[in-house]
Amino acid sequence: MKDMGNTLKKSFVFKRFYPELVEKYGTARAKDIWNYAENEFLGLRIAEPSADKASVSYVFPAVALYRSVEYFYPGEALAVTRGLGTKMGRRLQGIFSKITAFPGIPSLMWKRMDRIAAKLSDGYEIENLLVTEDKCFMDVVSCPLYDKALELGTPNAIQMICCMDKEYMNGFRGVDYKRTKSVAEGDDCCDYRLKKSF
């Protein structure tokens, strides 16, 4: 079994959910929600000891948090978790903006866009892939994160990650990014459209 030390409170992304819970529901209720989510996460880890890294790092935490909010506040989980995804995405956007502000980084990214696109799409079912010197287009028609959450009976949990993605992708300098659709939100694909912007 993989190291069980990987808990929500140690996750770079998901640990930031706790202060949001405190702000929204107060300290006492936030602790209840957080403890329930930690137990859900642990249960998912125990049930699938050989789960892949993406499931352990993203799907299980998202599902655990979604289920916990839904348990205490039925009907609120989708809005609350999507809100977290948006806020975390904005934090990551700032980080990526600083990293790609170094001279030459945007040019280097575009020189290697074919390799970057291949790495980003690994494990996803892709259609209409187009990579040129000034654009990278792809339609993700099957997302393993969504598929796993669907298998676990909590598909809406992945919308948190979609909201994150929509924000942080706008942090890359030299890239004009657009995505209007999402498999997790019921669309036929996630339509990634990246264009060189320098």
PDB file of C-alpha atoms in Angstrom:
ATOM      1  CA  MET A   1       0.000   0.000   0.000  1.00  0.00           C
ATOM      2  CA  LYS A   2       1.196   3.518  -0.740  1.00  0.00           C
ATOM      3  CA  ASP A   3       2.182   5.834   2.096  1.00  0.00           C
ATOM      4  CA  MET A   4      -0.950   6.728   4.054  1.00  0.00           C
ATOM      5  CA  GLY A   5       0.734   9.974   5.154  1.00  0.00           C
ATOM      6  CA  ASN A   6      -0.728  11.634   2.061  1.00  0.00           C
ATOM      7  CA  THR A   7      -3.710  13.283   3.737  1.00  0.00           C
ATOM      8  CA  LEU A   8      -5.814  16.304   2.862  1.00  0.00           C
ATOM      9  CA  LYS A   9      -3.987  18.502   5.345  1.00  0.00           C
ATOM     10  CA  LYS A  10      -0.684  17.684   3.606  1.00  0.00           C
ATOM     11  CA  SER A  11      -1.980  18.376   0.097  1.00  0.00           C
ATOM     12  CA  PHE A  12      -0.606  21.584  -1.454  1.00  0.00           C
ATOM     13  CA  VAL A  13      -3.894  22.135  -3.263  1.00  0.00           C
ATOM     14  CA  PHE A  14      -6.585  20.729  -0.999  1.00  0.00           C
ATOM     15  CA  LYS A  15      -5.294  21.812   2.413  1.00  0.00           C
ATOM     16  CA  ARG A  16      -6.327  25.344   1.453  1.00  0.00           C
ATOM     17  CA  PHE A  17      -9.931  24.233   1.538  1.00  0.00           C
ATOM     18  CA  TYR A  18      -9.965  24.265   5.347  1.00  0.00           C
ATOM     19  CA  PRO A  19      -9.698  28.067   5.813  1.00  0.00           C
ATOM     20  CA  GLU A  20     -12.462  28.454   3.235  1.00  0.00           C
ATOM     21  CA  LEU A  21     -14.658  26.144   5.310  1.00  0.00           C
ATOM     22  CA  VAL A  22     -13.891  28.156   8.450  1.00  0.00           C
ATOM     23  CA  GLU A  23     -14.812  31.376   6.671  1.00  0.00           C
ATOM     24  CA  LYS A  24     -18.062  29.945   5.325  1.00  0.00           C
ATOM     25  CA  TYR A  25     -19.272  27.745   8.183  1.00  0.00           C
ATOM     26  CA  GLY A  26     -17.326  28.728  11.316  1.00  0.00           C
ATOM     27  CA  THR A  27     -14.522  26.886  13.091  1.00  0.00           C
ATOM     28  CA  ALA A  28     -16.551  24.169  14.834  1.00  0.00           C
ATOM     29  CA  ARG A  29     -18.488  23.094  11.739  1.00  0.00           C
ATOM     30  CA  ALA A  30     -15.377  23.401   9.552  1.00  0.00           C
ATOM     31  CA  LYS A  31     -13.618  20.890  11.822  1.00  0.00           C
ATOM     32  CA  ASP A  32     -16.543  18.490  11.465  1.00  0.00           C
ATOM     33  CA  ILE A  33     -16.533  18.801   7.685  1.00  0.00           C
ATOM     34  CA  TRP A  34     -12.765  18.445   7.509  1.00  0.00           C
ATOM     35  CA  ASN A  35     -12.649  15.366   9.754  1.00  0.00           C
ATOM     36  CA  TYR A  36     -15.433  13.723   7.757  1.00  0.00           C
ATOM     37  CA  ALA A  37     -13.536  14.472   4.539  1.00  0.00           C
ATOM     38  CA  GLU A  38     -10.289  13.045   5.960  1.00  0.00           C
ATOM     39  CA  ASN A  39     -12.146   9.844   6.867  1.00  0.00           C
ATOM     40  CA  GLU A  40     -13.669   9.664   3.377  1.00  0.00           C
ATOM     41  CA  PHE A  41     -10.240  10.165   1.841  1.00  0.00           C
ATOM     42  CA  LEU A  42      -8.715   7.463   4.028  1.00  0.00           C
ATOM     43  CA  GLY A  43     -11.556   5.104   3.113  1.00  0.00           C
ATOM     44  CA  LEU A  44     -10.904   5.657  -0.593  1.00  0.00           C
ATOM     45  CA  ARG A  45      -7.170   5.018  -0.099  1.00  0.00           C
ATOM     46  CA  ILE A  46      -7.842   1.802   1.818  1.00  0.00           C
ATOM     47  CA  ALA A  47     -10.386   0.592  -0.724  1.00  0.00           C
ATOM     48  CA  GLU A  48      -7.919   1.141  -3.579  1.00  0.00           C
ATOM     49  CA  PRO A  49      -4.384   0.645  -2.223  1.00  0.00           C
ATOM     50  CA  SER A  50      -2.866   0.529  -5.726  1.00  0.00           C
ATOM     51  CA  ALA A  51      -4.701   3.591  -7.099  1.00  0.00           C
ATOM     52  CA  ASP A  52      -2.750   5.716  -9.563  1.00  0.00           C
ATOM     53  CA  LYS A  53      -1.137   9.004  -8.550  1.00  0.00           C
ATOM     54  CA  ALA A  54      -3.780  11.206 -10.218  1.00  0.00           C
ATOM     55  CA  SER A  55      -6.553   9.456  -8.301  1.00  0.00           C
ATOM     56  CA  VAL A  56      -4.741   9.770  -4.972  1.00  0.00           C
ATOM     57  CA  SER A  57      -3.608  13.365  -5.524  1.00  0.00           C
ATOM     58  CA  TYR A  58      -6.710  14.851  -7.151  1.00  0.00           C
ATOM     59  CA  VAL A  59      -9.744  12.606  -7.472  1.00  0.00           C
ATOM     60  CA  PHE A  60      -9.862  11.126  -3.965  1.00  0.00           C
ATOM     61  CA  PRO A  61      -9.439  14.509  -2.212  1.00  0.00           C
ATOM     62  CA  ALA A  62     -12.008  16.197  -4.465  1.00  0.00           C
ATOM     63  CA  VAL A  63     -14.511  13.370  -3.944  1.00  0.00           C
ATOM     64  CA  ALA A  64     -13.904  13.306  -0.167  1.00  0.00           C
ATOM     65  CA  LEU A  65     -14.412  17.055   0.207  1.00  0.00           C
ATOM     66  CA  TYR A  66     -17.473  17.084  -2.013  1.00  0.00           C
ATOM     67  CA  ARG A  67     -19.079  14.216  -0.097  1.00  0.00           C
ATOM     68  CA  SER A  68     -18.335  15.867   3.233  1.00  0.00           C
ATOM     69  CA  VAL A  69     -19.883  19.221   2.355  1.00  0.00           C
ATOM     70  CA  GLU A  70     -22.862  17.404   0.867  1.00  0.00           C
ATOM     71  CA  TYR A  71     -23.265  15.347   4.057  1.00  0.00           C
ATOM     72  CA  PHE A  72     -23.445  18.403   6.321  1.00  0.00           C
ATOM     73  CA  TYR A  73     -25.073  20.820   3.874  1.00  0.00           C
ATOM     74  CA  PRO A  74     -27.093  18.947   1.243  1.00  0.00           C
ATOM     75  CA  GLY A  75     -27.250  20.799  -2.039  1.00  0.00           C
ATOM     76  CA  GLU A  76     -24.259  23.087  -1.322  1.00  0.00           C
ATOM     77  CA  ALA A  77     -21.317  20.874  -2.275  1.00  0.00           C
ATOM     78  CA  LEU A  78     -21.114  21.775  -5.952  1.00  0.00           C
ATOM     79  CA  ALA A  79     -21.104  25.545  -5.413  1.00  0.00           C
ATOM     80  CA  VAL A  80     -18.717  25.354  -2.453  1.00  0.00           C
ATOM     81  CA  THR A  81     -16.177  23.074  -4.136  1.00  0.00           C
ATOM     82  CA  ARG A  82     -16.328  24.993  -7.425  1.00  0.00           C
ATOM     83  CA  GLY A  83     -15.645  28.165  -5.448  1.00  0.00           C
ATOM     84  CA  LEU A  84     -12.577  26.557  -3.883  1.00  0.00           C
ATOM     85  CA  GLY A  85     -11.364  25.465  -7.308  1.00  0.00           C
ATOM     86  CA  THR A  86     -11.680  28.988  -8.661  1.00  0.00           C
ATOM     87  CA  LYS A  87      -9.808  30.519  -5.699  1.00  0.00           C
ATOM     88  CA  MET A  88      -7.023  27.948  -5.834  1.00  0.00           C
ATOM     89  CA  GLY A  89      -6.758  28.385  -9.597  1.00  0.00           C
ATOM     90  CA  ARG A  90      -6.248  32.113  -9.110  1.00  0.00           C
ATOM     91  CA  ARG A  91      -3.456  31.474  -6.596  1.00  0.00           C
ATOM     92  CA  LEU A  92      -1.759  29.107  -9.052  1.00  0.00           C
ATOM     93  CA  GLN A  93      -2.282  31.639 -11.838  1.00  0.00           C
ATOM     94  CA  GLY A  94      -0.129  34.092  -9.910  1.00  0.00           C
ATOM     95  CA  ILE A  95       2.595  31.491  -9.404  1.00  0.00           C
ATOM     96  CA  PHE A  96       2.687  30.517 -13.094  1.00  0.00           C
ATOM     97  CA  SER A  97       2.651  34.174 -14.107  1.00  0.00           C
ATOM     98  CA  LYS A  98       5.785  34.820 -12.026  1.00  0.00           C
ATOM     99  CA  ILE A  99       7.577  31.724 -13.316  1.00  0.00           C
ATOM    100  CA  THR A 100       6.866  32.518 -16.951  1.00  0.00           C
ATOM    101  CA  ALA A 101       7.852  36.180 -16.499  1.00  0.00           C
ATOM    102  CA  PHE A 102      11.533  35.226 -16.781  1.00  0.00           C
ATOM    103  CA  PRO A 103      12.942  36.307 -20.151  1.00  0.00           C
ATOM    104  CA  GLY A 104      12.862  33.571 -22.754  1.00  0.00           C
ATOM    105  CA  ILE A 105      10.482  31.247 -20.905  1.00  0.00           C
ATOM    106  CA  PRO A 106       7.434  31.876 -23.161  1.00  0.00           C
ATOM    107  CA  SER A 107       9.572  31.350 -26.298  1.00  0.00           C
ATOM    108  CA  LEU A 108      11.004  28.159 -24.854  1.00  0.00           C
ATOM    109  CA  MET A 109       7.504  26.880 -24.038  1.00  0.00           C
ATOM    110  CA  TRP A 110       6.366  27.402 -27.600  1.00  0.00           C
ATOM    111  CA  LYS A 111       9.482  25.732 -29.021  1.00  0.00           C
ATOM    112  CA  ARG A 112       8.615  22.663 -26.953  1.00  0.00           C
ATOM    113  CA  MET A 113       4.831  22.850 -27.231  1.00  0.00           C
ATOM    114  CA  ASP A 114       4.638  19.504 -29.042  1.00  0.00           C
ATOM    115  CA  ARG A 115       6.323  17.791 -26.079  1.00  0.00           C
ATOM    116  CA  ILE A 116       4.297  19.777 -23.551  1.00  0.00           C
ATOM    117  CA  ALA A 117       1.047  18.853 -25.318  1.00  0.00           C
ATOM    118  CA  ALA A 118       2.042  15.178 -25.390  1.00  0.00           C
ATOM    119  CA  LYS A 119       2.803  15.189 -21.654  1.00  0.00           C
ATOM    120  CA  LEU A 120      -0.362  17.083 -20.712  1.00  0.00           C
ATOM    121  CA  SER A 121      -2.556  14.785 -22.781  1.00  0.00           C
ATOM    122  CA  ASP A 122      -1.019  11.538 -21.504  1.00  0.00           C
ATOM    123  CA  GLY A 123      -3.822   9.322 -20.221  1.00  0.00           C
ATOM    124  CA  TYR A 124      -6.547  11.422 -21.826  1.00  0.00           C
ATOM    125  CA  GLU A 125      -8.468  10.598 -24.980  1.00  0.00           C
ATOM    126  CA  ILE A 126      -7.717  13.417 -27.410  1.00  0.00           C
ATOM    127  CA  GLU A 127      -9.256  14.388 -30.732  1.00  0.00           C
ATOM    128  CA  ASN A 128      -8.502  17.218 -33.170  1.00  0.00           C
ATOM    129  CA  LEU A 129      -4.951  17.739 -31.900  1.00  0.00           C
ATOM    130  CA  LEU A 130      -3.169  20.547 -33.708  1.00  0.00           C
ATOM    131  CA  VAL A 131       0.231  21.867 -32.651  1.00  0.00           C
ATOM    132  CA  THR A 132       1.992  24.521 -34.737  1.00  0.00           C
ATOM    133  CA  GLU A 133       4.556  27.206 -33.960  1.00  0.00           C
ATOM    134  CA  ASP A 134       1.831  29.549 -32.724  1.00  0.00           C
ATOM    135  CA  LYS A 135      -1.087  27.397 -31.574  1.00  0.00           C
ATOM    136  CA  CYS A 136      -1.990  24.264 -29.691  1.00  0.00           C
ATOM    137  CA  PHE A 137      -5.553  23.007 -30.018  1.00  0.00           C
ATOM    138  CA  MET A 138      -6.988  19.796 -28.587  1.00  0.00           C
ATOM    139  CA  ASP A 139     -10.346  18.372 -27.644  1.00  0.00           C
ATOM    140  CA  VAL A 140     -10.250  16.120 -24.588  1.00  0.00           C
ATOM    141  CA  VAL A 141     -13.155  13.721 -25.121  1.00  0.00           C
ATOM    142  CA  SER A 142     -12.420  11.468 -22.164  1.00  0.00           C
ATOM    143  CA  CYS A 143     -10.931  12.616 -18.862  1.00  0.00           C
ATOM    144  CA  PRO A 144      -9.549   9.952 -16.476  1.00  0.00           C
ATOM    145  CA  LEU A 145     -10.184  12.208 -13.464  1.00  0.00           C
ATOM    146  CA  TYR A 146     -13.848  12.543 -14.345  1.00  0.00           C
ATOM    147  CA  ASP A 147     -14.103   8.841 -15.228  1.00  0.00           C
ATOM    148  CA  LYS A 148     -12.693   7.878 -11.821  1.00  0.00           C
ATOM    149  CA  ALA A 149     -15.026  10.225  -9.943  1.00  0.00           C
ATOM    150  CA  LEU A 150     -17.936   8.833 -11.953  1.00  0.00           C
ATOM    151  CA  GLU A 151     -16.868   5.304 -11.003  1.00  0.00           C
ATOM    152  CA  LEU A 152     -16.855   6.419  -7.356  1.00  0.00           C
ATOM    153  CA  GLY A 153     -20.371   7.810  -7.733  1.00  0.00           C
ATOM    154  CA  THR A 154     -19.375  11.456  -7.230  1.00  0.00           C
ATOM    155  CA  PRO A 155     -18.744  12.871 -10.732  1.00  0.00           C
ATOM    156  CA  ASN A 156     -19.583  16.483  -9.840  1.00  0.00           C
ATOM    157  CA  ALA A 157     -16.572  16.597  -7.510  1.00  0.00           C
ATOM    158  CA  ILE A 158     -14.252  17.000 -10.494  1.00  0.00           C
ATOM    159  CA  GLN A 159     -15.803  20.324 -11.440  1.00  0.00           C
ATOM    160  CA  MET A 160     -13.611  21.779  -8.674  1.00  0.00           C
ATOM    161  CA  ILE A 161     -10.539  20.797 -10.698  1.00  0.00           C
ATOM    162  CA  CYS A 162     -12.085  22.162 -13.907  1.00  0.00           C
ATOM    163  CA  CYS A 163     -12.627  25.527 -12.202  1.00  0.00           C
ATOM    164  CA  MET A 164      -9.018  25.484 -11.046  1.00  0.00           C
ATOM    165  CA  ASP A 165      -7.821  24.718 -14.565  1.00  0.00           C
ATOM    166  CA  LYS A 166      -9.801  27.567 -16.116  1.00  0.00           C
ATOM    167  CA  GLU A 167      -8.015  30.039 -13.837  1.00  0.00           C
ATOM    168  CA  TYR A 168      -4.425  28.845 -13.610  1.00  0.00           C
ATOM    169  CA  MET A 169      -4.043  28.299 -17.353  1.00  0.00           C
ATOM    170  CA  ASN A 170      -4.405  32.065 -17.761  1.00  0.00           C
ATOM    171  CA  GLY A 171      -1.232  32.534 -15.735  1.00  0.00           C
ATOM    172  CA  PHE A 172       1.153  31.429 -18.484  1.00  0.00           C
ATOM    173  CA  ARG A 173       2.710  34.470 -20.133  1.00  0.00           C
ATOM    174  CA  GLY A 174       2.899  34.294 -23.897  1.00  0.00           C
ATOM    175  CA  VAL A 175      -0.222  32.112 -24.061  1.00  0.00           C
ATOM    176  CA  ASP A 176      -3.737  33.213 -24.890  1.00  0.00           C
ATOM    177  CA  TYR A 177      -5.849  30.439 -23.378  1.00  0.00           C
ATOM    178  CA  LYS A 178      -9.504  29.661 -23.928  1.00  0.00           C
ATOM    179  CA  ARG A 179     -11.695  26.744 -22.906  1.00  0.00           C
ATOM    180  CA  THR A 180     -15.455  26.941 -23.281  1.00  0.00           C
ATOM    181  CA  LYS A 181     -16.445  23.340 -22.594  1.00  0.00           C
ATOM    182  CA  SER A 182     -15.780  20.629 -20.019  1.00  0.00           C
ATOM    183  CA  VAL A 183     -16.532  16.900 -19.973  1.00  0.00           C
ATOM    184  CA  ALA A 184     -17.109  17.106 -16.204  1.00  0.00           C
ATOM    185  CA  GLU A 185     -19.763  19.770 -16.760  1.00  0.00           C
ATOM    186  CA  GLY A 186     -21.666  17.642 -19.269  1.00  0.00           C
ATOM    187  CA  ASP A 187     -20.090  18.785 -22.535  1.00  0.00           C
ATOM    188  CA  ASP A 188     -18.822  16.518 -25.304  1.00  0.00           C
ATOM    189  CA  CYS A 189     -15.213  17.586 -24.721  1.00  0.00           C
ATOM    190  CA  CYS A 190     -12.852  19.986 -23.015  1.00  0.00           C
ATOM    191  CA  ASP A 191     -11.878  22.313 -25.859  1.00  0.00           C
ATOM    192  CA  TYR A 192      -8.384  23.587 -25.138  1.00  0.00           C
ATOM    193  CA  ARG A 193      -7.317  26.475 -27.383  1.00  0.00           C
ATOM    194  CA  LEU A 194      -3.864  27.938 -26.783  1.00  0.00           C
ATOM    195  CA  LYS A 195      -2.408  30.625 -29.045  1.00  0.00           C
ATOM    196  CA  LYS A 196       0.927  32.394 -28.931  1.00  0.00           C
ATOM    197  CA  SER A 197       0.444  35.920 -27.617  1.00  0.00           C
ATOM    198  CA  PHE A 198       3.834  37.579 -28.113  1.00  0.00           C
TER     199      PHE A 198
END
